[in-house]
Short mmCIF file of C-alpha atoms in Angstrom, two decimals:
data_model
loop_
_atom_site.label_atom_id
_atom_site.label_comp_id
_atom_site.label_asym_id
_atom_site.label_seq_id
_atom_site.Cartn_x
_atom_site.Cartn_y
_atom_site.Cartn_z
CA UNK V 1392 -30.51 59.18 -71.38
CA UNK V 1393 -31.47 56.84 -68.56
CA UNK V 1394 -28.91 56.69 -65.71
CA UNK V 1395 -28.54 52.93 -66.05
CA UNK V 1396 -27.46 53.24 -69.69
CA UNK V 1397 -24.97 56.02 -68.87
CA UNK V 1398 -23.51 53.90 -66.08
CA UNK V 1399 -23.14 50.91 -68.40
CA UNK V 1400 -21.42 53.06 -71.03
CA UNK V 1401 -18.97 54.41 -68.45
CA UNK V 1402 -18.09 50.92 -67.23
CA UNK V 1403 -17.53 49.75 -70.82
CA UNK V 1404 -15.25 52.73 -71.50
CA UNK V 1405 -13.20 52.08 -68.37
CA UNK V 1406 -12.84 48.37 -69.17
CA UNK V 1407 -11.69 49.12 -72.73
CA UNK V 1408 -9.19 51.69 -71.43
CA UNK V 1409 -7.86 49.15 -68.94
CA UNK V 1410 -7.46 46.56 -71.67
CA UNK V 1411 -5.60 49.09 -73.81
CA UNK V 1412 -3.26 50.00 -70.98
CA UNK V 1413 -2.55 46.31 -70.30
CA UNK V 1414 -1.86 45.73 -73.99
CA UNK V 1415 0.47 48.70 -74.19
CA UNK V 1416 2.27 47.59 -71.03
CA UNK V 1417 2.72 44.06 -72.35
CA UNK V 1418 3.99 45.43 -75.64
CA UNK V 1419 6.54 47.55 -73.81
CA UNK V 1420 7.66 44.64 -71.69
CA UNK V 1421 8.56 42.65 -74.77
CA UNK V 1422 11.29 45.17 -75.58
CA UNK V 1423 12.69 45.63 -72.07
CA UNK V 1424 15.96 43.94 -71.14
CA UNK V 1425 17.62 43.10 -67.85
CA UNK V 1426 21.29 43.33 -67.04
CA UNK V 1427 23.11 40.04 -67.56
CA UNK V 1428 24.46 38.51 -64.38
CA UNK V 1429 28.04 37.16 -64.30
CA UNK V 1430 28.15 33.44 -64.91
CA UNK V 1431 28.64 31.36 -61.78
CA UNK V 1432 31.37 28.75 -61.79
CA UNK V 1433 30.50 25.19 -60.75
CA UNK V 1434 32.01 24.13 -57.43
CA UNK V 1435 34.07 21.00 -56.98
CA UNK V 1436 36.57 19.36 -54.60
CA UNK V 1437 39.54 21.11 -56.24
CA UNK V 1438 38.07 24.61 -55.84
CA UNK V 1439 36.89 24.55 -52.23
CA UNK V 1440 40.04 26.08 -50.73
CA UNK V 1441 40.96 28.21 -53.76
CA UNK V 1442 37.93 28.94 -55.97
CA UNK V 1443 38.04 29.92 -59.61
CA UNK V 1444 38.66 33.69 -59.85
CA UNK V 1445 35.94 36.00 -61.07
CA UNK V 1446 36.31 37.67 -64.49
CA UNK V 1447 35.60 41.15 -63.11
CA UNK V 1448 36.41 41.15 -59.36
CA UNK V 1449 39.68 42.41 -57.91
CA UNK V 1450 42.24 39.71 -57.10
CA UNK V 1451 45.43 41.23 -55.64
CA UNK V 1452 47.02 37.78 -55.21
CA UNK V 1453 47.06 37.23 -58.99
CA UNK V 1454 49.96 38.87 -60.91
CA UNK V 1455 48.93 41.68 -63.22
CA UNK V 1456 48.26 40.81 -66.84
CA UNK V 1457 51.42 41.87 -68.72
CA UNK V 1458 49.53 43.34 -71.69
CA UNK V 1459 46.88 45.17 -69.68
CA UNK V 1460 43.11 45.23 -70.25
CA UNK V 1461 41.83 45.70 -73.77
CA UNK V 1462 40.71 49.23 -74.53
CA UNK V 1463 38.39 48.27 -77.41
CA UNK V 1464 35.66 45.63 -77.40
CA UNK V 1465 35.89 45.46 -73.63
CA UNK V 1466 33.62 42.45 -73.26
CA UNK V 1467 36.58 40.36 -74.48
CA UNK V 1468 38.23 41.04 -71.10
CA UNK V 1469 35.73 38.62 -69.52
CA UNK V 1470 36.05 35.68 -71.89
CA UNK V 1471 38.33 33.67 -74.16
CA UNK V 1472 38.00 35.74 -77.33
CA UNK V 1473 41.50 35.25 -78.72
CA UNK V 1474 42.29 38.16 -81.03
CA UNK V 1475 38.68 38.49 -82.23
CA UNK V 1476 37.03 41.89 -82.08
CA UNK V 1477 34.06 43.68 -83.55
CA UNK V 1478 34.58 44.98 -87.08
CA UNK V 1479 32.80 47.77 -88.94
CA UNK V 1480 32.23 48.20 -92.64
CA UNK V 1481 29.65 48.90 -95.34
CA UNK V 1482 27.16 47.03 -97.46
CA UNK V 1483 27.46 48.34 -101.02
CA UNK V 1484 24.53 47.86 -103.40
CA UNK V 1485 25.38 46.51 -106.83
CA UNK V 1486 23.24 48.89 -108.89
CA UNK V 1487 23.79 52.33 -107.34
CA UNK V 1488 26.78 51.66 -105.05
CA UNK V 1489 24.84 52.90 -102.04
CA UNK V 1490 26.77 52.29 -98.82
CA UNK V 1491 24.96 51.11 -95.72
CA UNK V 1492 26.89 51.00 -92.47
CA UNK V 1493 27.09 47.58 -90.78
CA UNK V 1494 29.11 45.61 -88.22
CA UNK V 1495 30.47 42.08 -87.86
CA UNK V 1496 30.50 40.51 -84.41
CA UNK V 1497 32.57 37.43 -83.49
CA UNK V 1498 30.72 34.18 -82.89
CA UNK V 1499 30.73 34.07 -79.09
CA UNK V 1500 29.19 31.18 -77.16
CA UNK V 1501 28.89 30.26 -73.50
CA UNK V 1502 30.42 26.83 -72.95
CA UNK V 1503 31.43 24.55 -70.09
CA UNK V 1504 35.00 23.38 -70.75
CA UNK V 1505 36.65 20.58 -68.79
CA UNK V 1506 39.92 21.23 -66.95
CA UNK V 1507 42.02 18.14 -66.25
CA UNK V 1508 44.10 19.82 -63.55
CA UNK V 1509 41.02 21.02 -61.63
CA UNK V 1510 38.99 17.92 -62.42
CA UNK V 1511 35.82 19.90 -63.14
CA UNK V 1512 34.07 22.07 -65.70
CA UNK V 1513 34.78 25.78 -66.16
CA UNK V 1514 32.03 27.97 -67.55
CA UNK V 1515 33.19 30.79 -69.81
CA UNK V 1516 32.37 32.78 -72.90
CA UNK V 1517 34.50 31.59 -75.80
CA UNK V 1518 34.62 32.16 -79.55
CA UNK V 1519 34.35 29.29 -82.01
CA UNK V 1520 37.87 29.98 -83.28
CA UNK V 1521 39.29 29.57 -79.77
CA UNK V 1522 37.24 26.38 -79.36
CA UNK V 1523 38.91 25.01 -82.48
CA UNK V 1524 42.34 25.91 -81.09
CA UNK V 1525 41.53 24.21 -77.77
CA UNK V 1526 40.62 21.02 -79.61
CA UNK V 1527 43.85 21.17 -81.64
CA UNK V 1528 46.19 21.61 -78.65
CA UNK V 1529 44.48 18.89 -76.63
CA UNK V 1530 42.32 20.59 -74.03
CA UNK V 1531 41.75 23.74 -72.04
CA UNK V 1532 44.81 23.30 -69.80
CA UNK V 1533 47.20 23.01 -72.74
CA UNK V 1534 45.68 26.13 -74.27
CA UNK V 1535 46.05 28.15 -71.07
CA UNK V 1536 49.62 26.96 -70.41
CA UNK V 1537 50.96 28.03 -73.80
CA UNK V 1538 54.27 29.91 -73.59
CA UNK V 1539 54.37 31.86 -76.84
CA UNK V 1540 53.82 35.61 -76.80
CA UNK V 1541 50.85 35.47 -79.15
CA UNK V 1542 49.15 32.89 -76.95
CA UNK V 1543 49.53 35.14 -73.92
CA UNK V 1544 48.01 38.00 -75.91
CA UNK V 1545 45.10 35.81 -76.99
CA UNK V 1546 44.35 34.75 -73.41
CA UNK V 1547 43.31 38.21 -72.29
CA UNK V 1548 42.81 39.18 -68.64
CA UNK V 1549 40.29 36.38 -67.98
CA UNK V 1550 42.46 33.70 -69.56
CA UNK V 1551 45.43 35.00 -67.58
CA UNK V 1552 43.47 34.48 -64.34
CA UNK V 1553 42.50 30.95 -65.35
CA UNK V 1554 46.13 30.26 -66.22
CA UNK V 1555 47.23 31.36 -62.74
CA UNK V 1556 44.52 29.24 -61.11
CA UNK V 1557 45.46 25.96 -62.80
CA UNK V 1558 49.15 26.64 -62.11
CA UNK V 1559 48.33 26.37 -58.39
CA UNK V 1560 47.07 22.78 -58.73
CA UNK V 1561 49.31 19.87 -57.62
CA UNK V 1562 49.12 18.27 -61.06
CA UNK V 1563 50.55 21.28 -62.90
CA UNK V 1564 53.17 21.87 -60.18
CA UNK V 1565 54.35 18.28 -60.53
CA UNK V 1566 54.55 18.72 -64.30
CA UNK V 1567 56.71 21.85 -63.92
CA UNK V 1568 59.00 20.06 -61.43
CA UNK V 1569 59.40 17.18 -63.87
CA UNK V 1570 60.32 19.59 -66.66
CA UNK V 1571 62.94 21.30 -64.47
CA UNK V 1572 64.47 17.93 -63.64
CA UNK V 1573 64.66 16.97 -67.32
CA UNK V 1574 66.41 20.27 -68.10
CA UNK V 1575 68.93 19.70 -65.31
CA UNK V 1576 67.70 22.64 -63.21
CA UNK V 1577 67.49 22.53 -59.41
CA UNK V 1578 64.07 22.32 -57.74
CA UNK V 1579 62.07 25.49 -57.32
CA UNK V 1580 62.92 25.98 -53.63
CA UNK V 1581 66.58 24.95 -53.89
CA UNK V 1582 67.77 28.04 -55.77
CA UNK V 1583 68.71 29.82 -52.53
CA UNK V 1584 71.25 27.09 -51.71
CA UNK V 1585 73.50 28.16 -54.61
CA UNK V 1586 73.72 31.79 -53.50
CA UNK V 1587 76.84 33.00 -51.66
CA UNK V 1588 76.62 33.31 -47.90
CA UNK V 1589 74.98 36.55 -46.84
CA UNK V 1590 73.75 37.35 -50.35
CA UNK V 1591 70.27 37.39 -51.81
CA UNK V 1592 69.03 37.22 -55.36
CA UNK V 1593 68.00 40.90 -55.25
CA UNK V 1594 71.43 42.04 -54.04
CA UNK V 1595 73.20 40.03 -56.74
CA UNK V 1596 70.94 41.51 -59.40
CA UNK V 1597 71.67 45.00 -58.08
CA UNK V 1598 75.43 44.35 -58.20
CA UNK V 1599 75.13 43.01 -61.73
CA UNK V 1600 73.26 46.12 -62.86
CA UNK V 1601 75.93 48.36 -61.33
CA UNK V 1602 78.71 46.43 -63.11
CA UNK V 1603 76.85 46.68 -66.40
CA UNK V 1604 76.47 50.44 -65.97
CA UNK V 1605 80.24 50.75 -65.30
CA UNK V 1606 81.03 48.36 -68.19
CA UNK V 1607 83.15 46.17 -65.92
CA UNK V 1608 84.40 42.75 -66.97
CA UNK V 1609 82.75 39.69 -65.46
CA UNK V 1610 84.85 36.85 -64.03
CA UNK V 1611 82.81 33.69 -64.20
CA UNK V 1612 84.09 30.93 -61.91
CA UNK V 1613 87.53 30.59 -60.32
CA UNK V 1614 90.74 30.01 -62.25
CA UNK V 1615 92.55 26.81 -61.31
CA UNK V 1616 96.26 26.90 -60.51
CA UNK V 1617 97.30 23.78 -62.42
CA UNK V 1618 95.68 23.90 -65.82
CA UNK V 1619 97.06 21.66 -68.57
CA UNK V 1620 96.79 23.30 -71.99
CA UNK V 1621 97.51 21.30 -75.13
CA UNK V 1622 99.53 23.30 -77.65
CA UNK V 1623 98.48 22.67 -81.23
CA UNK V 1624 101.42 22.43 -83.68
CA UNK V 1625 101.62 24.83 -86.59
CA UNK V 1626 101.32 22.11 -89.25
CA UNK V 1627 98.24 20.55 -87.66
CA UNK V 1628 95.79 19.54 -90.42
CA UNK V 1629 97.86 21.34 -93.05
CA UNK V 1630 96.75 20.94 -96.66
CA UNK V 1631 98.80 18.47 -98.70
CA UNK V 1632 99.56 18.67 -102.39
CA UNK V 1633 97.27 16.59 -104.56
CA UNK V 1634 99.23 13.74 -106.26
CA UNK V 1635 99.48 13.77 -110.06
CA UNK V 1636 98.33 10.98 -112.36
CA UNK V 1637 101.82 9.44 -112.74
CA UNK V 1638 102.29 9.34 -108.99
CA UNK V 1639 98.94 7.63 -108.59
CA UNK V 1640 99.98 4.93 -111.13
CA UNK V 1641 103.25 4.34 -109.27
CA UNK V 1642 101.27 3.80 -106.12
#
């Protein structure tokens, strides 16, 4: 074989091998995935001093979630999933009753929801069922500020952090102060004025717990010296005999 033909055949083989390697590499790249980055919250005037907390970072200033993180379907800890979770079951064929294992995932979407107290959008993962509930209650703030136990369970750790964040805004604080005034309660900072001199709320709670453990009687208030008590007579509102028919005619 002439050397020129052998050289041409070798070049053709190398070029075909290179094309095959590129094709295999491109085919592999179609199935590769990258780790999803946490969604970044939009910045606004209300979140410059106190930004929106992260779904996964540590925030020691935020009170702990009373129900703790969810042990199953852990991605719901970083979104508004409500009580939705992944479910497992079987597909059963009609003819031979063959069972095929399958799963049902909740319909989760990434949305930008508007917060009236913050005056800006909040980006979060949310299920369509929670979206429907938000529309029914009148907005994201009303959903996060719900007081029922089931609502607090549906919020999850991420919803609990959002709840704490909007409670720091002046608008929500003014709303809480207005509610306390309507209920006849003192302002938030004026509770210490009603405590006895030299006492704190913690010491009074400790004394109350000790009295409860000893089963002592509580004396609420001070008894006045001159107290006028009205004595009710024995025949007060006594039942009278029903008049007969003849007596009614005489009347």
